[in-house]
Amino acid sequence: MRVSCSPYQTRQKNTTSRPFEEFLHYTAGTEFGQVQPLLERMLASPIANVRQAAARQATLAALSEEAARPLAEAAINGEPETRRGAAEILSRNILSAPDRAYCEASLRRFFDDSDHEVRRATGDWTRYIRDRRIDPVLPVAEAFVESPAFAESAETFFRAIEEAVDAPPSLLFRAGYRFIDLAGSVSADLRESSAVTAKSLSNLILRAYRQAEKDPNLRRQCLDLFDRLLEAGGYGADEAVEAFSR
């Protein structure tokens, strides 16, 4: 039996098309009052993808337009679909938002979100600081490490630290101990995510150790963290032992 969509459902689905969302992207930031009624209807849609698209565009507009913030707040405090849409936008704009304070504060609210997919979307902010200075978002990074969202995105976080211009050793140590506490002996498992993350951590510790040639205290901290990783059975740590002894 063939099931057809009602005209209303068809119109609703059309609002999730890429051209339509691009239209919202270019108009919501400059003419929010014109598209606000449409975004409000989309947020109330029975279709999850429509709600998520509306959340993305309302949140994007809120980064530069205060009038959009009540609607963005509705998305941020809404169902998992709208929270994921908001988290995607906040993550992408962590360094470039016109109002970075609002972006950072809103993003941090998702670090403890109850939904796994929302936390994963939140962790994507680390992808957008690679090859960039981390100092402007250091408080965000420190809060992230201590949050439930870190467990979902530890690998991308360590990769971001490795590629960031100015990641301080203190952040590496904080994140390293946090990962070890979370993973424990699981990191010795051959499951891909934990294994890759543990190896990335061991490489970062080794790099920090080599760079601290004239700082005995920093080298000692590197060795202490490395010992903890070995005790936890960190995959890849044993491969770096010889490098430390050189």
mmCIF file of C-alpha atoms in Angstrom:
data_model
loop_
_atom_site.group_PDB
_atom_site.id
_atom_site.type_symbol
_atom_site.label_atom_id
_atom_site.label_comp_id
_atom_site.label_asym_id
_atom_site.label_seq_id
_atom_site.Cartn_x
_atom_site.Cartn_y
_atom_site.Cartn_z
ATOM 1 C CA MET A 1 0.000 0.000 0.000
ATOM 2 C CA ARG A 2 1.367 3.402 -0.950
ATOM 3 C CA VAL A 3 1.296 6.065 1.733
ATOM 4 C CA SER A 4 1.114 9.658 0.579
ATOM 5 C CA CYS A 5 1.990 12.811 2.475
ATOM 6 C CA SER A 6 -0.544 15.497 3.156
ATOM 7 C CA PRO A 7 0.060 18.889 1.504
ATOM 8 C CA TYR A 8 0.994 20.237 4.947
ATOM 9 C CA GLN A 9 3.597 17.518 5.519
ATOM 10 C CA THR A 10 5.004 18.079 2.039
ATOM 11 C CA ARG A 11 5.417 21.798 2.694
ATOM 12 C CA GLN A 12 7.031 21.020 6.034
ATOM 13 C CA LYS A 13 9.518 18.604 4.484
ATOM 14 C CA ASN A 14 10.439 21.167 1.852
ATOM 15 C CA THR A 15 11.670 23.457 4.617
ATOM 16 C CA THR A 16 14.512 21.014 5.318
ATOM 17 C CA SER A 17 15.883 21.214 1.771
ATOM 18 C CA ARG A 18 19.352 22.679 1.421
ATOM 19 C CA PRO A 19 18.316 25.601 -0.827
ATOM 20 C CA PHE A 20 15.582 26.580 1.621
ATOM 21 C CA GLU A 21 17.902 26.457 4.628
ATOM 22 C CA GLU A 22 20.494 28.483 2.719
ATOM 23 C CA PHE A 23 17.782 31.060 2.107
ATOM 24 C CA LEU A 24 17.094 31.194 5.844
ATOM 25 C CA HIS A 25 20.820 31.437 6.510
ATOM 26 C CA TYR A 26 21.158 34.581 4.420
ATOM 27 C CA THR A 27 17.966 36.279 5.584
ATOM 28 C CA ALA A 28 17.657 35.432 9.295
ATOM 29 C CA GLY A 29 20.761 37.387 10.247
ATOM 30 C CA THR A 30 19.756 40.585 8.467
ATOM 31 C CA GLU A 31 15.972 40.423 8.290
ATOM 32 C CA PHE A 32 15.112 38.290 11.281
ATOM 33 C CA GLY A 33 11.741 39.927 11.805
ATOM 34 C CA GLN A 34 10.654 38.773 8.352
ATOM 35 C CA VAL A 35 11.516 35.102 8.892
ATOM 36 C CA GLN A 36 10.719 34.851 12.607
ATOM 37 C CA PRO A 37 7.113 33.638 12.097
ATOM 38 C CA LEU A 38 8.358 30.949 9.724
ATOM 39 C CA LEU A 39 11.056 29.798 12.164
ATOM 40 C CA GLU A 40 8.479 29.677 14.961
ATOM 41 C CA ARG A 41 6.242 27.419 12.872
ATOM 42 C CA MET A 42 9.199 25.229 11.961
ATOM 43 C CA LEU A 43 10.176 24.825 15.628
ATOM 44 C CA ALA A 44 6.636 23.617 16.325
ATOM 45 C CA SER A 45 6.677 21.162 13.418
ATOM 46 C CA PRO A 46 5.942 17.458 14.031
ATOM 47 C CA ILE A 47 8.898 16.637 11.756
ATOM 48 C CA ALA A 48 12.217 16.332 13.620
ATOM 49 C CA ASN A 49 14.408 17.488 10.716
ATOM 50 C CA VAL A 50 12.325 20.632 10.330
ATOM 51 C CA ARG A 51 12.685 21.466 14.023
ATOM 52 C CA GLN A 52 16.427 20.867 13.830
ATOM 53 C CA ALA A 53 16.823 23.133 10.787
ATOM 54 C CA ALA A 54 14.874 25.879 12.525
ATOM 55 C CA ALA A 55 17.050 25.541 15.610
ATOM 56 C CA ARG A 56 20.199 25.931 13.523
ATOM 57 C CA GLN A 57 19.002 29.107 11.849
ATOM 58 C CA ALA A 58 17.498 30.655 14.989
ATOM 59 C CA THR A 59 20.732 30.024 16.877
ATOM 60 C CA LEU A 60 22.858 31.387 14.052
ATOM 61 C CA ALA A 61 20.781 34.563 13.966
ATOM 62 C CA ALA A 62 21.052 34.900 17.754
ATOM 63 C CA LEU A 63 24.848 35.138 17.524
ATOM 64 C CA SER A 64 24.482 38.584 15.966
ATOM 65 C CA GLU A 65 20.866 39.598 16.526
ATOM 66 C CA GLU A 66 19.504 39.955 20.064
ATOM 67 C CA ALA A 67 15.938 39.836 18.790
ATOM 68 C CA ALA A 68 16.537 36.218 17.772
ATOM 69 C CA ARG A 69 17.643 35.065 21.210
ATOM 70 C CA PRO A 70 14.232 34.200 22.678
ATOM 71 C CA LEU A 71 13.680 31.835 19.742
ATOM 72 C CA ALA A 72 17.190 30.451 20.071
ATOM 73 C CA GLU A 73 16.566 29.883 23.780
ATOM 74 C CA ALA A 74 13.452 27.909 22.892
ATOM 75 C CA ALA A 75 15.628 25.679 20.714
ATOM 76 C CA ILE A 76 18.400 25.393 23.323
ATOM 77 C CA ASN A 77 15.872 24.372 25.967
ATOM 78 C CA GLY A 78 13.796 22.217 23.633
ATOM 79 C CA GLU A 79 13.787 18.610 22.505
ATOM 80 C CA PRO A 80 16.963 16.709 21.575
ATOM 81 C CA GLU A 81 16.529 17.549 17.883
ATOM 82 C CA THR A 82 16.492 21.305 18.473
ATOM 83 C CA ARG A 83 19.313 21.073 21.013
ATOM 84 C CA ARG A 84 21.442 19.208 18.460
ATOM 85 C CA GLY A 85 20.729 21.869 15.848
ATOM 86 C CA ALA A 86 21.715 24.635 18.254
ATOM 87 C CA ALA A 87 24.846 22.758 19.373
ATOM 88 C CA GLU A 88 26.006 22.352 15.768
ATOM 89 C CA ILE A 89 25.893 26.100 15.169
ATOM 90 C CA LEU A 90 27.485 27.057 18.481
ATOM 91 C CA SER A 91 30.335 24.584 17.906
ATOM 92 C CA ARG A 92 31.083 25.872 14.414
ATOM 93 C CA ASN A 93 31.147 29.503 15.513
ATOM 94 C CA ILE A 94 33.140 29.234 18.734
ATOM 95 C CA LEU A 95 35.918 31.491 17.386
ATOM 96 C CA SER A 96 34.027 33.524 14.811
ATOM 97 C CA ALA A 97 30.683 34.465 16.406
ATOM 98 C CA PRO A 98 30.018 38.218 16.482
ATOM 99 C CA ASP A 99 29.002 37.783 20.129
ATOM 100 C CA ARG A 100 31.465 35.166 21.302
ATOM 101 C CA ALA A 101 30.487 35.519 24.952
ATOM 102 C CA TYR A 102 26.926 34.482 24.143
ATOM 103 C CA CYS A 103 28.167 31.646 21.917
ATOM 104 C CA GLU A 104 30.518 30.275 24.565
ATOM 105 C CA ALA A 105 28.003 30.513 27.395
ATOM 106 C CA SER A 106 25.336 28.788 25.314
ATOM 107 C CA LEU A 107 27.699 26.060 24.154
ATOM 108 C CA ARG A 108 28.825 25.276 27.699
ATOM 109 C CA ARG A 109 25.223 24.606 28.668
ATOM 110 C CA PHE A 110 25.318 21.542 26.411
ATOM 111 C CA PHE A 111 28.436 20.018 27.998
ATOM 112 C CA ASP A 112 26.200 18.262 30.549
ATOM 113 C CA ASP A 113 23.316 17.502 28.214
ATOM 114 C CA SER A 114 21.443 14.258 28.879
ATOM 115 C CA ASP A 115 21.369 13.291 25.192
ATOM 116 C CA HIS A 116 24.361 11.421 23.740
ATOM 117 C CA GLU A 117 24.002 12.933 20.266
ATOM 118 C CA VAL A 118 23.764 16.451 21.662
ATOM 119 C CA ARG A 119 26.988 15.929 23.626
ATOM 120 C CA ARG A 120 28.710 14.628 20.489
ATOM 121 C CA ALA A 121 27.555 17.651 18.497
ATOM 122 C CA THR A 122 28.801 19.882 21.293
ATOM 123 C CA GLY A 123 32.232 18.219 21.202
ATOM 124 C CA ASP A 124 32.634 19.186 17.558
ATOM 125 C CA TRP A 125 33.785 22.640 18.684
ATOM 126 C CA THR A 126 37.262 21.135 18.995
ATOM 127 C CA ARG A 127 37.391 20.621 15.230
ATOM 128 C CA TYR A 128 37.226 24.365 14.678
ATOM 129 C CA ILE A 129 40.248 25.361 16.773
ATOM 130 C CA ARG A 130 42.816 23.301 14.876
ATOM 131 C CA ASP A 131 45.718 25.414 13.639
ATOM 132 C CA ARG A 132 44.309 28.290 15.695
ATOM 133 C CA ARG A 133 45.197 29.870 19.021
ATOM 134 C CA ILE A 134 43.437 28.103 21.868
ATOM 135 C CA ASP A 135 43.981 30.871 24.414
ATOM 136 C CA PRO A 136 40.745 32.747 23.545
ATOM 137 C CA VAL A 137 38.683 29.664 24.388
ATOM 138 C CA LEU A 138 40.845 28.232 27.176
ATOM 139 C CA PRO A 139 38.069 28.548 29.832
ATOM 140 C CA VAL A 140 35.749 26.671 27.459
ATOM 141 C CA ALA A 141 38.369 23.949 26.961
ATOM 142 C CA GLU A 142 38.904 23.563 30.704
ATOM 143 C CA ALA A 143 35.168 23.304 31.365
ATOM 144 C CA PHE A 144 34.810 20.811 28.517
ATOM 145 C CA VAL A 145 37.481 18.507 29.942
ATOM 146 C CA GLU A 146 35.602 18.263 33.237
ATOM 147 C CA SER A 147 32.220 17.633 31.607
ATOM 148 C CA PRO A 148 30.405 14.484 30.420
ATOM 149 C CA ALA A 149 30.813 15.676 26.812
ATOM 150 C CA PHE A 150 34.592 15.107 26.996
ATOM 151 C CA ALA A 151 34.078 11.347 27.071
ATOM 152 C CA GLU A 152 32.300 11.554 23.719
ATOM 153 C CA SER A 153 35.016 13.565 21.956
ATOM 154 C CA ALA A 154 38.327 12.930 23.710
ATOM 155 C CA GLU A 155 40.041 11.865 20.495
ATOM 156 C CA THR A 156 39.138 15.047 18.593
ATOM 157 C CA PHE A 157 40.077 17.105 21.646
ATOM 158 C CA PHE A 158 43.601 15.683 21.804
ATOM 159 C CA ARG A 159 43.944 16.127 18.057
ATOM 160 C CA ALA A 160 42.948 19.772 18.478
ATOM 161 C CA ILE A 161 45.554 20.249 21.214
ATOM 162 C CA GLU A 162 48.184 18.697 18.972
ATOM 163 C CA GLU A 163 47.388 21.084 16.113
ATOM 164 C CA ALA A 164 46.596 24.214 18.146
ATOM 165 C CA VAL A 165 49.178 26.973 18.145
ATOM 166 C CA ASP A 166 49.448 27.662 21.866
ATOM 167 C CA ALA A 167 47.930 24.797 23.882
ATOM 168 C CA PRO A 168 49.437 25.057 27.400
ATOM 169 C CA PRO A 169 50.905 21.943 29.067
ATOM 170 C CA SER A 170 48.492 22.422 31.969
ATOM 171 C CA LEU A 171 45.584 21.695 29.620
ATOM 172 C CA LEU A 172 47.288 18.534 28.369
ATOM 173 C CA PHE A 173 47.827 17.279 31.913
ATOM 174 C CA ARG A 174 44.271 18.088 32.942
ATOM 175 C CA ALA A 175 42.808 16.358 29.900
ATOM 176 C CA GLY A 176 45.245 13.438 30.133
ATOM 177 C CA TYR A 177 44.360 12.542 33.708
ATOM 178 C CA ARG A 178 40.682 12.999 32.949
ATOM 179 C CA PHE A 179 40.882 10.590 30.002
ATOM 180 C CA ILE A 180 42.754 8.000 32.060
ATOM 181 C CA ASP A 181 40.183 8.237 34.853
ATOM 182 C CA LEU A 182 37.362 7.783 32.349
ATOM 183 C CA ALA A 183 38.915 5.034 30.263
ATOM 184 C CA GLY A 184 40.897 3.086 32.842
ATOM 185 C CA SER A 185 41.998 -0.272 31.529
ATOM 186 C CA VAL A 186 39.551 0.057 28.639
ATOM 187 C CA SER A 187 42.179 2.084 26.776
ATOM 188 C CA ALA A 188 44.296 -1.069 26.489
ATOM 189 C CA ASP A 189 41.484 -2.699 24.588
ATOM 190 C CA LEU A 190 41.758 -2.872 20.826
ATOM 191 C CA ARG A 191 38.527 -1.011 20.381
ATOM 192 C CA GLU A 192 39.411 1.705 17.927
ATOM 193 C CA SER A 193 38.252 4.860 19.676
ATOM 194 C CA SER A 194 39.998 4.297 23.017
ATOM 195 C CA ALA A 195 43.128 2.877 21.415
ATOM 196 C CA VAL A 196 43.572 5.808 19.046
ATOM 197 C CA THR A 197 42.885 8.323 21.795
ATOM 198 C CA ALA A 198 45.410 6.735 24.160
ATOM 199 C CA LYS A 199 48.061 6.691 21.471
ATOM 200 C CA SER A 200 47.404 10.353 20.639
ATOM 201 C CA LEU A 201 47.793 11.175 24.313
ATOM 202 C CA SER A 202 51.093 9.310 24.582
ATOM 203 C CA ASN A 203 52.410 11.211 21.541
ATOM 204 C CA LEU A 204 51.381 14.527 23.068
ATOM 205 C CA ILE A 205 53.104 13.692 26.340
ATOM 206 C CA LEU A 206 56.275 12.770 24.474
ATOM 207 C CA ARG A 207 56.190 16.013 22.504
ATOM 208 C CA ALA A 208 55.704 18.086 25.665
ATOM 209 C CA TYR A 209 58.578 16.202 27.318
ATOM 210 C CA ARG A 210 60.944 16.950 24.458
ATOM 211 C CA GLN A 211 59.950 20.611 24.351
ATOM 212 C CA ALA A 212 60.611 20.974 28.091
ATOM 213 C CA GLU A 213 64.332 20.308 27.793
ATOM 214 C CA LYS A 214 65.156 23.228 30.106
ATOM 215 C CA ASP A 215 62.256 22.733 32.506
ATOM 216 C CA PRO A 216 62.883 19.772 34.874
ATOM 217 C CA ASN A 217 59.589 20.310 36.705
ATOM 218 C CA LEU A 218 57.578 20.128 33.478
ATOM 219 C CA ARG A 219 59.461 17.003 32.411
ATOM 220 C CA ARG A 220 58.647 15.403 35.749
ATOM 221 C CA GLN A 221 54.947 16.148 35.222
ATOM 222 C CA CYS A 222 55.149 14.574 31.772
ATOM 223 C CA LEU A 223 56.703 11.428 33.223
ATOM 224 C CA ASP A 224 54.086 11.254 35.982
ATOM 225 C CA LEU A 225 51.265 11.416 33.441
ATOM 226 C CA PHE A 226 53.006 8.905 31.231
ATOM 227 C CA ASP A 227 53.348 6.503 34.162
ATOM 228 C CA ARG A 228 49.620 6.774 34.826
ATOM 229 C CA LEU A 229 48.886 6.013 31.180
ATOM 230 C CA LEU A 230 51.123 2.941 31.327
ATOM 231 C CA GLU A 231 49.408 1.742 34.508
ATOM 232 C CA ALA A 232 46.062 2.047 32.758
ATOM 233 C CA GLY A 233 47.395 -0.018 29.866
ATOM 234 C CA GLY A 234 47.245 2.849 27.406
ATOM 235 C CA TYR A 235 47.617 1.475 23.896
ATOM 236 C CA GLY A 236 50.647 3.042 22.249
ATOM 237 C CA ALA A 237 52.216 4.162 25.508
ATOM 238 C CA ASP A 238 54.518 1.158 25.602
ATOM 239 C CA GLU A 239 55.755 2.114 22.128
ATOM 240 C CA ALA A 240 56.884 5.499 23.445
ATOM 241 C CA VAL A 241 58.921 4.124 26.374
ATOM 242 C CA GLU A 242 62.041 3.776 24.272
ATOM 243 C CA ALA A 243 61.642 7.332 22.994
ATOM 244 C CA PHE A 244 61.520 8.653 26.552
ATOM 245 C CA SER A 245 64.742 6.869 27.418
ATOM 246 C CA ARG A 246 66.706 8.516 24.602
#
